[in-house]
PDB file of C-alpha atoms and ligand atoms in Angstrom:
ATOM      1  CA  ALA O1043      31.780  22.972  22.102  1.00  0.00           C
ATOM      2  CA  ARG O1044      31.543  22.279  25.800  1.00  0.00           C
ATOM      3  CA  LYS O1045      34.610  20.658  27.339  1.00  0.00           C
ATOM      4  CA  PHE O1046      33.828  17.336  29.014  1.00  0.00           C
ATOM      5  CA  PHE O1047      34.001  17.545  32.801  1.00  0.00           C
ATOM      6  CA  VAL O1048      34.548  14.665  35.217  1.00  0.00           C
ATOM      7  CA  GLY O1049      34.334  15.325  38.932  1.00  0.00           C
ATOM      8  CA  GLY O1050      35.135  12.821  41.659  1.00  0.00           C
ATOM      9  CA  ASN O1051      33.252  13.487  44.875  1.00  0.00           C
ATOM     10  CA  TRP O1052      35.013  11.471  47.545  1.00  0.00           C
ATOM     11  CA  LYS O1053      32.401  12.518  50.141  1.00  0.00           C
ATOM     12  CA  CYS O1054      33.311  11.723  53.767  1.00  0.00           C
ATOM     13  CA  ASN O1055      35.743   8.913  52.967  1.00  0.00           C
ATOM     14  CA  GLY O1056      39.403   8.133  53.292  1.00  0.00           C
ATOM     15  CA  THR O1057      42.472   8.112  55.467  1.00  0.00           C
ATOM     16  CA  THR O1058      45.734   9.841  54.585  1.00  0.00           C
ATOM     17  CA  GLU O1059      47.089   6.543  53.291  1.00  0.00           C
ATOM     18  CA  GLU O1060      43.999   5.764  51.206  1.00  0.00           C
ATOM     19  CA  VAL O1061      43.907   9.241  49.759  1.00  0.00           C
ATOM     20  CA  LYS O1062      47.569   9.038  48.744  1.00  0.00           C
ATOM     21  CA  LYS O1063      46.908   5.701  47.088  1.00  0.00           C
ATOM     22  CA  ILE O1064      44.050   7.098  45.005  1.00  0.00           C
ATOM     23  CA  VAL O1065      46.235  10.014  43.945  1.00  0.00           C
ATOM     24  CA  THR O1066      49.027   7.652  42.892  1.00  0.00           C
ATOM     25  CA  THR O1067      46.579   5.656  40.761  1.00  0.00           C
ATOM     26  CA  LEU O1068      45.297   8.845  39.128  1.00  0.00           C
ATOM     27  CA  ASN O1069      48.791  10.183  38.557  1.00  0.00           C
ATOM     28  CA  GLU O1070      49.802   7.029  36.698  1.00  0.00           C
ATOM     29  CA  ALA O1071      46.675   6.934  34.537  1.00  0.00           C
ATOM     30  CA  LYS O1072      46.684   7.517  30.825  1.00  0.00           C
ATOM     31  CA  VAL O1073      43.854   9.933  30.035  1.00  0.00           C
ATOM     32  CA  PRO O1074      43.082  12.533  27.361  1.00  0.00           C
ATOM     33  CA  GLY O1075      44.623  15.974  27.788  1.00  0.00           C
ATOM     34  CA  GLU O1076      43.204  18.975  29.634  1.00  0.00           C
ATOM     35  CA  ASP O1077      42.041  20.337  26.293  1.00  0.00           C
ATOM     36  CA  VAL O1078      39.634  17.370  26.025  1.00  0.00           C
ATOM     37  CA  VAL O1079      38.500  16.688  29.570  1.00  0.00           C
ATOM     38  CA  GLU O1080      38.571  18.687  32.784  1.00  0.00           C
ATOM     39  CA  VAL O1081      39.135  16.427  35.785  1.00  0.00           C
ATOM     40  CA  VAL O1082      38.413  17.654  39.303  1.00  0.00           C
ATOM     41  CA  VAL O1083      38.630  15.538  42.457  1.00  0.00           C
ATOM     42  CA  SER O1084      37.006  16.528  45.699  1.00  0.00           C
ATOM     43  CA  PRO O1085      38.469  15.098  48.898  1.00  0.00           C
ATOM     44  CA  PRO O1086      37.258  16.039  52.373  1.00  0.00           C
ATOM     45  CA  TYR O1087      38.578  19.437  53.528  1.00  0.00           C
ATOM     46  CA  VAL O1088      41.324  17.974  55.715  1.00  0.00           C
ATOM     47  CA  PHE O1089      42.891  16.131  52.807  1.00  0.00           C
ATOM     48  CA  LEU O1090      42.758  19.033  50.326  1.00  0.00           C
ATOM     49  CA  PRO O1091      46.341  20.225  50.950  1.00  0.00           C
ATOM     50  CA  VAL O1092      47.920  16.776  50.642  1.00  0.00           C
ATOM     51  CA  VAL O1093      45.883  15.882  47.563  1.00  0.00           C
ATOM     52  CA  LYS O1094      46.634  19.213  45.923  1.00  0.00           C
ATOM     53  CA  SER O1095      50.344  18.863  46.606  1.00  0.00           C
ATOM     54  CA  LEU O1096      50.607  15.335  45.187  1.00  0.00           C
ATOM     55  CA  LEU O1097      48.085  15.416  42.341  1.00  0.00           C
ATOM     56  CA  ARG O1098      49.235  15.659  38.719  1.00  0.00           C
ATOM     57  CA  PRO O1099      49.058  19.253  37.453  1.00  0.00           C
ATOM     58  CA  ASP O1100      46.483  18.543  34.737  1.00  0.00           C
ATOM     59  CA  PHE O1101      43.911  17.510  37.379  1.00  0.00           C
ATOM     60  CA  GLN O1102      42.310  19.989  39.775  1.00  0.00           C
ATOM     61  CA  VAL O1103      40.790  19.843  43.249  1.00  0.00           C
ATOM     62  CA  ALA O1104      37.459  20.949  44.696  1.00  0.00           C
ATOM     63  CA  ALA O1105      36.171  21.409  48.216  1.00  0.00           C
ATOM     64  CA  GLN O1106      32.851  19.713  48.991  1.00  0.00           C
ATOM     65  CA  ASN O1107      31.290  22.789  50.565  1.00  0.00           C
ATOM     66  CA  CYS O1108      32.095  26.227  51.899  1.00  0.00           C
ATOM     67  CA  TRP O1109      30.506  28.823  54.127  1.00  0.00           C
ATOM     68  CA  VAL O1110      27.800  31.102  52.776  1.00  0.00           C
ATOM     69  CA  ARG O1111      29.549  34.389  53.515  1.00  0.00           C
ATOM     70  CA  LYS O1112      32.801  35.903  54.688  1.00  0.00           C
ATOM     71  CA  GLY O1113      34.505  33.892  57.421  1.00  0.00           C
ATOM     72  CA  GLY O1114      34.343  34.842  61.089  1.00  0.00           C
ATOM     73  CA  ALA O1115      32.570  33.463  64.133  1.00  0.00           C
ATOM     74  CA  TYR O1116      31.132  30.355  62.433  1.00  0.00           C
ATOM     75  CA  THR O1117      32.486  27.396  64.360  1.00  0.00           C
ATOM     76  CA  GLY O1118      33.154  24.368  62.202  1.00  0.00           C
ATOM     77  CA  GLU O1119      32.834  26.169  58.900  1.00  0.00           C
ATOM     78  CA  VAL O1120      35.419  26.748  56.169  1.00  0.00           C
ATOM     79  CA  SER O1121      35.171  29.961  54.167  1.00  0.00           C
ATOM     80  CA  ALA O1122      35.510  30.576  50.453  1.00  0.00           C
ATOM     81  CA  GLU O1123      38.406  32.933  51.287  1.00  0.00           C
ATOM     82  CA  MET O1124      40.302  30.060  52.900  1.00  0.00           C
ATOM     83  CA  LEU O1125      39.861  27.899  49.819  1.00  0.00           C
ATOM     84  CA  VAL O1126      41.146  30.749  47.665  1.00  0.00           C
ATOM     85  CA  ASN O1127      44.060  31.218  50.070  1.00  0.00           C
ATOM     86  CA  LEU O1128      44.979  27.551  49.545  1.00  0.00           C
ATOM     87  CA  SER O1129      44.578  27.911  45.758  1.00  0.00           C
ATOM     88  CA  ILE O1130      41.677  25.449  45.703  1.00  0.00           C
ATOM     89  CA  PRO O1131      39.951  26.413  42.444  1.00  0.00           C
ATOM     90  CA  TRP O1132      36.623  24.592  42.752  1.00  0.00           C
ATOM     91  CA  VAL O1133      33.869  23.961  45.274  1.00  0.00           C
ATOM     92  CA  ILE O1134      30.832  21.665  45.173  1.00  0.00           C
ATOM     93  CA  ILE O1135      27.727  23.423  46.456  1.00  0.00           C
ATOM     94  CA  GLY O1136      24.223  22.158  47.130  1.00  0.00           C
ATOM     95  CA  HIS O1137      24.901  18.446  47.120  1.00  0.00           C
ATOM     96  CA  SER O1138      21.696  16.541  47.898  1.00  0.00           C
ATOM     97  CA  GLU O1139      23.286  14.997  50.974  1.00  0.00           C
ATOM     98  CA  ARG O1140      23.702  18.493  52.407  1.00  0.00           C
ATOM     99  CA  ARG O1141      20.265  19.608  51.229  1.00  0.00           C
ATOM    100  CA  GLN O1142      18.685  16.587  52.898  1.00  0.00           C
ATOM    101  CA  LEU O1143      20.816  15.869  55.966  1.00  0.00           C
ATOM    102  CA  LEU O1144      21.749  19.454  56.802  1.00  0.00           C
ATOM    103  CA  ASN O1145      18.554  21.112  55.603  1.00  0.00           C
ATOM    104  CA  GLU O1146      20.224  23.392  53.076  1.00  0.00           C
ATOM    105  CA  SER O1147      17.420  25.264  51.309  1.00  0.00           C
ATOM    106  CA  ASN O1148      17.338  26.388  47.682  1.00  0.00           C
ATOM    107  CA  GLU O1149      17.873  29.957  48.846  1.00  0.00           C
ATOM    108  CA  PHE O1150      20.841  29.070  51.050  1.00  0.00           C
ATOM    109  CA  VAL O1151      22.411  27.133  48.186  1.00  0.00           C
ATOM    110  CA  GLY O1152      21.875  30.104  45.865  1.00  0.00           C
ATOM    111  CA  ASP O1153      23.541  32.426  48.372  1.00  0.00           C
ATOM    112  CA  LYS O1154      26.481  30.055  48.754  1.00  0.00           C
ATOM    113  CA  VAL O1155      27.019  29.737  45.007  1.00  0.00           C
ATOM    114  CA  ALA O1156      26.923  33.521  44.658  1.00  0.00           C
ATOM    115  CA  TYR O1157      29.357  34.115  47.493  1.00  0.00           C
ATOM    116  CA  ALA O1158      31.812  31.451  46.303  1.00  0.00           C
ATOM    117  CA  LEU O1159      31.775  32.931  42.780  1.00  0.00           C
ATOM    118  CA  SER O1160      32.283  36.439  44.168  1.00  0.00           C
ATOM    119  CA  GLN O1161      35.486  35.229  45.823  1.00  0.00           C
ATOM    120  CA  GLY O1162      36.804  33.752  42.572  1.00  0.00           C
ATOM    121  CA  LEU O1163      35.952  30.094  43.099  1.00  0.00           C
ATOM    122  CA  LYS O1164      34.480  27.937  40.368  1.00  0.00           C
ATOM    123  CA  VAL O1165      31.346  26.102  41.433  1.00  0.00           C
ATOM    124  CA  ILE O1166      29.856  22.676  40.781  1.00  0.00           C
ATOM    125  CA  ALA O1167      26.233  23.406  41.696  1.00  0.00           C
ATOM    126  CA  CYS O1168      24.105  20.338  42.409  1.00  0.00           C
ATOM    127  CA  ILE O1169      20.401  19.871  41.817  1.00  0.00           C
ATOM    128  CA  GLY O1170      18.090  16.891  41.547  1.00  0.00           C
ATOM    129  CA  GLU O1171      14.731  15.421  42.445  1.00  0.00           C
ATOM    130  CA  THR O1172      13.819  12.692  44.926  1.00  0.00           C
ATOM    131  CA  LEU O1173      12.130   9.442  43.903  1.00  0.00           C
ATOM    132  CA  GLU O1174       8.856  10.732  45.329  1.00  0.00           C
ATOM    133  CA  GLN O1175       9.090  13.869  43.220  1.00  0.00           C
ATOM    134  CA  ARG O1176       9.930  11.887  40.080  1.00  0.00           C
ATOM    135  CA  GLU O1177       7.003   9.559  40.648  1.00  0.00           C
ATOM    136  CA  ALA O1178       4.729  12.554  41.173  1.00  0.00           C
ATOM    137  CA  GLY O1179       5.834  13.901  37.792  1.00  0.00           C
ATOM    138  CA  THR O1180       7.407  17.034  39.257  1.00  0.00           C
ATOM    139  CA  THR O1181      11.029  16.417  38.262  1.00  0.00           C
ATOM    140  CA  MET O1182      11.340  19.408  35.944  1.00  0.00           C
ATOM    141  CA  ALA O1183       9.499  21.743  38.302  1.00  0.00           C
ATOM    142  CA  ILE O1184      11.829  20.753  41.140  1.00  0.00           C
ATOM    143  CA  VAL O1185      15.079  21.133  39.213  1.00  0.00           C
ATOM    144  CA  ALA O1186      13.872  24.392  37.642  1.00  0.00           C
ATOM    145  CA  GLU O1187      13.122  25.778  41.105  1.00  0.00           C
ATOM    146  CA  GLN O1188      16.566  24.734  42.347  1.00  0.00           C
ATOM    147  CA  THR O1189      18.233  26.268  39.290  1.00  0.00           C
ATOM    148  CA  LYS O1190      16.165  29.443  39.583  1.00  0.00           C
ATOM    149  CA  ALA O1191      17.297  29.962  43.179  1.00  0.00           C
ATOM    150  CA  ILE O1192      20.887  29.928  41.920  1.00  0.00           C
ATOM    151  CA  ALA O1193      20.262  31.960  38.749  1.00  0.00           C
ATOM    152  CA  ALA O1194      18.564  34.678  40.778  1.00  0.00           C
ATOM    153  CA  LYS O1195      21.701  35.290  42.815  1.00  0.00           C
ATOM    154  CA  ILE O1196      24.560  35.101  40.335  1.00  0.00           C
ATOM    155  CA  PRO O1197      25.798  37.708  37.835  1.00  0.00           C
ATOM    156  CA  SER O1198      27.475  35.196  35.515  1.00  0.00           C
ATOM    157  CA  TRP O1199      27.446  31.479  34.749  1.00  0.00           C
ATOM    158  CA  ASN O1200      31.010  31.487  33.391  1.00  0.00           C
ATOM    159  CA  ASN O1201      32.430  29.637  36.376  1.00  0.00           C
ATOM    160  CA  VAL O1202      29.525  27.318  37.065  1.00  0.00           C
ATOM    161  CA  VAL O1203      29.036  23.667  36.171  1.00  0.00           C
ATOM    162  CA  LEU O1204      25.519  22.387  36.837  1.00  0.00           C
ATOM    163  CA  ALA O1205      25.375  18.843  38.222  1.00  0.00           C
ATOM    164  CA  TYR O1206      22.074  17.027  37.769  1.00  0.00           C
ATOM    165  CA  GLU O1207      22.029  14.334  40.414  1.00  0.00           C
ATOM    166  CA  PRO O1208      18.696  12.596  40.899  1.00  0.00           C
ATOM    167  CA  VAL O1209      18.559  11.684  44.584  1.00  0.00           C
ATOM    168  CA  TRP O1210      17.182   8.215  43.831  1.00  0.00           C
ATOM    169  CA  ALA O1211      20.278   7.444  41.768  1.00  0.00           C
ATOM    170  CA  ILE O1212      22.861   8.517  44.323  1.00  0.00           C
ATOM    171  CA  GLY O1213      24.639   5.619  45.972  1.00  0.00           C
ATOM    172  CA  THR O1214      21.812   3.256  45.051  1.00  0.00           C
ATOM    173  CA  GLY O1215      23.235   1.513  41.982  1.00  0.00           C
ATOM    174  CA  LYS O1216      20.090   2.722  40.172  1.00  0.00           C
ATOM    175  CA  VAL O1217      21.645   4.885  37.474  1.00  0.00           C
ATOM    176  CA  ALA O1218      19.373   7.076  35.369  1.00  0.00           C
ATOM    177  CA  THR O1219      18.984   5.669  31.883  1.00  0.00           C
ATOM    178  CA  PRO O1220      20.759   7.655  29.177  1.00  0.00           C
ATOM    179  CA  ALA O1221      17.304   8.768  27.957  1.00  0.00           C
ATOM    180  CA  GLN O1222      16.249   9.914  31.449  1.00  0.00           C
ATOM    181  CA  ALA O1223      19.438  11.896  31.921  1.00  0.00           C
ATOM    182  CA  GLN O1224      19.273  13.388  28.431  1.00  0.00           C
ATOM    183  CA  GLU O1225      15.645  14.439  28.918  1.00  0.00           C
ATOM    184  CA  VAL O1226      16.334  16.393  32.106  1.00  0.00           C
ATOM    185  CA  HIS O1227      19.577  17.900  30.788  1.00  0.00           C
ATOM    186  CA  ALA O1228      17.831  19.070  27.608  1.00  0.00           C
ATOM    187  CA  ASP O1229      14.935  20.517  29.613  1.00  0.00           C
ATOM    188  CA  LEU O1230      17.384  22.312  31.899  1.00  0.00           C
ATOM    189  CA  ARG O1231      19.131  23.782  28.897  1.00  0.00           C
ATOM    190  CA  LYS O1232      15.747  24.969  27.584  1.00  0.00           C
ATOM    191  CA  TRP O1233      14.957  26.485  30.968  1.00  0.00           C
ATOM    192  CA  ILE O1234      18.287  28.313  30.973  1.00  0.00           C
ATOM    193  CA  HIS O1235      17.662  29.495  27.405  1.00  0.00           C
ATOM    194  CA  SER O1236      14.360  31.063  28.438  1.00  0.00           C
ATOM    195  CA  ASN O1237      15.356  32.327  31.853  1.00  0.00           C
ATOM    196  CA  VAL O1238      19.035  33.214  31.609  1.00  0.00           C
ATOM    197  CA  SER O1239      20.244  33.537  28.015  1.00  0.00           C
ATOM    198  CA  ALA O1240      20.834  31.631  24.810  1.00  0.00           C
ATOM    199  CA  GLU O1241      24.585  32.038  25.291  1.00  0.00           C
ATOM    200  CA  VAL O1242      24.592  30.468  28.751  1.00  0.00           C
ATOM    201  CA  ALA O1243      22.242  27.699  27.572  1.00  0.00           C
ATOM    202  CA  SER O1244      24.688  26.662  24.887  1.00  0.00           C
ATOM    203  CA  SER O1245      27.870  27.083  26.922  1.00  0.00           C
ATOM    204  CA  VAL O1246      27.042  25.860  30.425  1.00  0.00           C
ATOM    205  CA  ARG O1247      28.124  22.340  31.186  1.00  0.00           C
ATOM    206  CA  ILE O1248      25.437  20.097  32.632  1.00  0.00           C
ATOM    207  CA  ILE O1249      26.931  16.975  34.136  1.00  0.00           C
ATOM    208  CA  TYR O1250      25.175  13.879  35.463  1.00  0.00           C
ATOM    209  CA  GLY O1251      25.692  12.231  38.836  1.00  0.00           C
ATOM    210  CA  GLY O1252      24.194   9.144  40.468  1.00  0.00           C
ATOM    211  CA  SER O1253      25.619   5.611  40.293  1.00  0.00           C
ATOM    212  CA  VAL O1254      27.908   6.395  37.372  1.00  0.00           C
ATOM    213  CA  ASN O1255      30.484   3.642  36.898  1.00  0.00           C
ATOM    214  CA  GLY O1256      32.972   2.282  34.409  1.00  0.00           C
ATOM    215  CA  GLY O1257      30.262   0.198  32.758  1.00  0.00           C
ATOM    216  CA  ASN O1258      27.499   2.745  32.245  1.00  0.00           C
ATOM    217  CA  CYS O1259      29.479   5.925  31.565  1.00  0.00           C
ATOM    218  CA  LYS O1260      30.002   5.492  27.807  1.00  0.00           C
ATOM    219  CA  GLU O1261      26.339   5.414  26.900  1.00  0.00           C
ATOM    220  CA  LEU O1262      25.531   8.340  29.175  1.00  0.00           C
ATOM    221  CA  ALA O1263      28.463  10.348  27.810  1.00  0.00           C
ATOM    222  CA  ALA O1264      27.144   9.849  24.287  1.00  0.00           C
ATOM    223  CA  GLN O1265      24.003  11.870  25.060  1.00  0.00           C
ATOM    224  CA  PRO O1266      24.182  15.298  23.431  1.00  0.00           C
ATOM    225  CA  ASP O1267      23.356  17.259  26.588  1.00  0.00           C
ATOM    226  CA  VAL O1268      25.422  15.193  29.031  1.00  0.00           C
ATOM    227  CA  ASP O1269      28.691  17.114  29.355  1.00  0.00           C
ATOM    228  CA  GLY O1270      30.336  14.931  31.942  1.00  0.00           C
ATOM    229  CA  PHE O1271      29.839  13.378  35.351  1.00  0.00           C
ATOM    230  CA  LEU O1272      29.974  13.902  39.060  1.00  0.00           C
ATOM    231  CA  VAL O1273      31.015  10.531  40.421  1.00  0.00           C
ATOM    232  CA  GLY O1274      30.740   9.355  44.021  1.00  0.00           C
ATOM    233  CA  GLY O1275      31.568   5.756  44.925  1.00  0.00           C
ATOM    234  CA  ALA O1276      33.360   4.917  41.679  1.00  0.00           C
ATOM    235  CA  SER O1277      35.642   7.954  42.043  1.00  0.00           C
ATOM    236  CA  LEU O1278      37.417   6.126  44.883  1.00  0.00           C
ATOM    237  CA  LYS O1279      38.243   3.219  42.605  1.00  0.00           C
ATOM    238  CA  PRO O1280      40.482   2.687  39.570  1.00  0.00           C
ATOM    239  CA  GLU O1281      37.388   2.621  37.338  1.00  0.00           C
ATOM    240  CA  PHE O1282      37.285   6.415  37.740  1.00  0.00           C
ATOM    241  CA  ILE O1283      39.927   6.386  35.003  1.00  0.00           C
ATOM    242  CA  ASP O1284      37.512   4.593  32.661  1.00  0.00           C
ATOM    243  CA  ILE O1285      34.954   7.283  33.425  1.00  0.00           C
ATOM    244  CA  ILE O1286      37.474  10.013  32.589  1.00  0.00           C
ATOM    245  CA  ASN O1287      38.217   8.181  29.362  1.00  0.00           C
ATOM    246  CA  SER O1288      34.540   8.181  28.383  1.00  0.00           C
ATOM    247  CA  ALA O1289      35.193  11.778  27.309  1.00  0.00           C
ATOM    248  CA  THR O1290      36.403  10.507  23.964  1.00  0.00           C
TER     249      THR O1290
HETATM  250  P1  13P L1640      27.405   7.819  43.590  1.00  0.00           P
HETATM  251  O1  13P L1640      28.241   7.893  42.327  1.00  0.00           O
HETATM  252  O2  13P L1640      28.083   7.070  44.690  1.00  0.00           O
HETATM  253  O3  13P L1640      26.005   7.362  43.301  1.00  0.00           O
HETATM  254  O4  13P L1640      27.288   9.332  44.129  1.00  0.00           O
HETATM  255  C1  13P L1640      26.977  10.352  43.244  1.00  0.00           C
HETATM  256  C2  13P L1640      27.175  11.646  43.905  1.00  0.00           C
HETATM  257  O5  13P L1640      26.492  11.986  44.847  1.00  0.00           O
HETATM  258  C3  13P L1640      28.243  12.525  43.409  1.00  0.00           C
HETATM  259  O6  13P L1640      28.168  13.783  43.974  1.00  0.00           O
END
């Protein structure tokens, strides 16, 4: 059985006060135990220490990115070693906003995932097709290529969660239907079965992201290959608790 996973990607949002308020709301929430659902919130780098220090111990934190190799003369970057030094257990890598706005290639994302894992971080690796690609019927080819670029670089999938986030669903209010999400997740699992191993195919968590909210999460969570969510906008709001509770 794959443990349900709910990630909150706060993106480039928040002030110290706002961040503290979200943490207070989360800390007071009644949710299933860590044995049922793994909850990971991802504030911007600068808020990681304060969030980590205030957040309830059964929830974890993630960075939204990290540098592709060992730190050094890379102005503006934050290294995997630094995250480890701060006891930040998770990092999101390959988010579509970074792929699109910062031109991160499949290969670069694969290298980053591999380096982060090598330093002991756990990785939420993001993939997903654009609307154009979906309409052209190339969804599976695109996500397979993105997954392959990661698979080629990593020795183990133990510390990886794969986040399927169709670009057309991110921040648009156009959530994938449960059937659309299930189809891609099942195909990804098949791809992993053929190209990685049967063990990884059955154990790796594939989570969905893109306009998930308190109203649509239940039906998505009921799909057999949807193992959780990566939530953007709604992770800044109290309804994030409803999304966590869709685990049961
Ligand atoms: P929204 O939930 O705001 O659509 O964002 C999804 C996302 O990009 C999570 O990483």
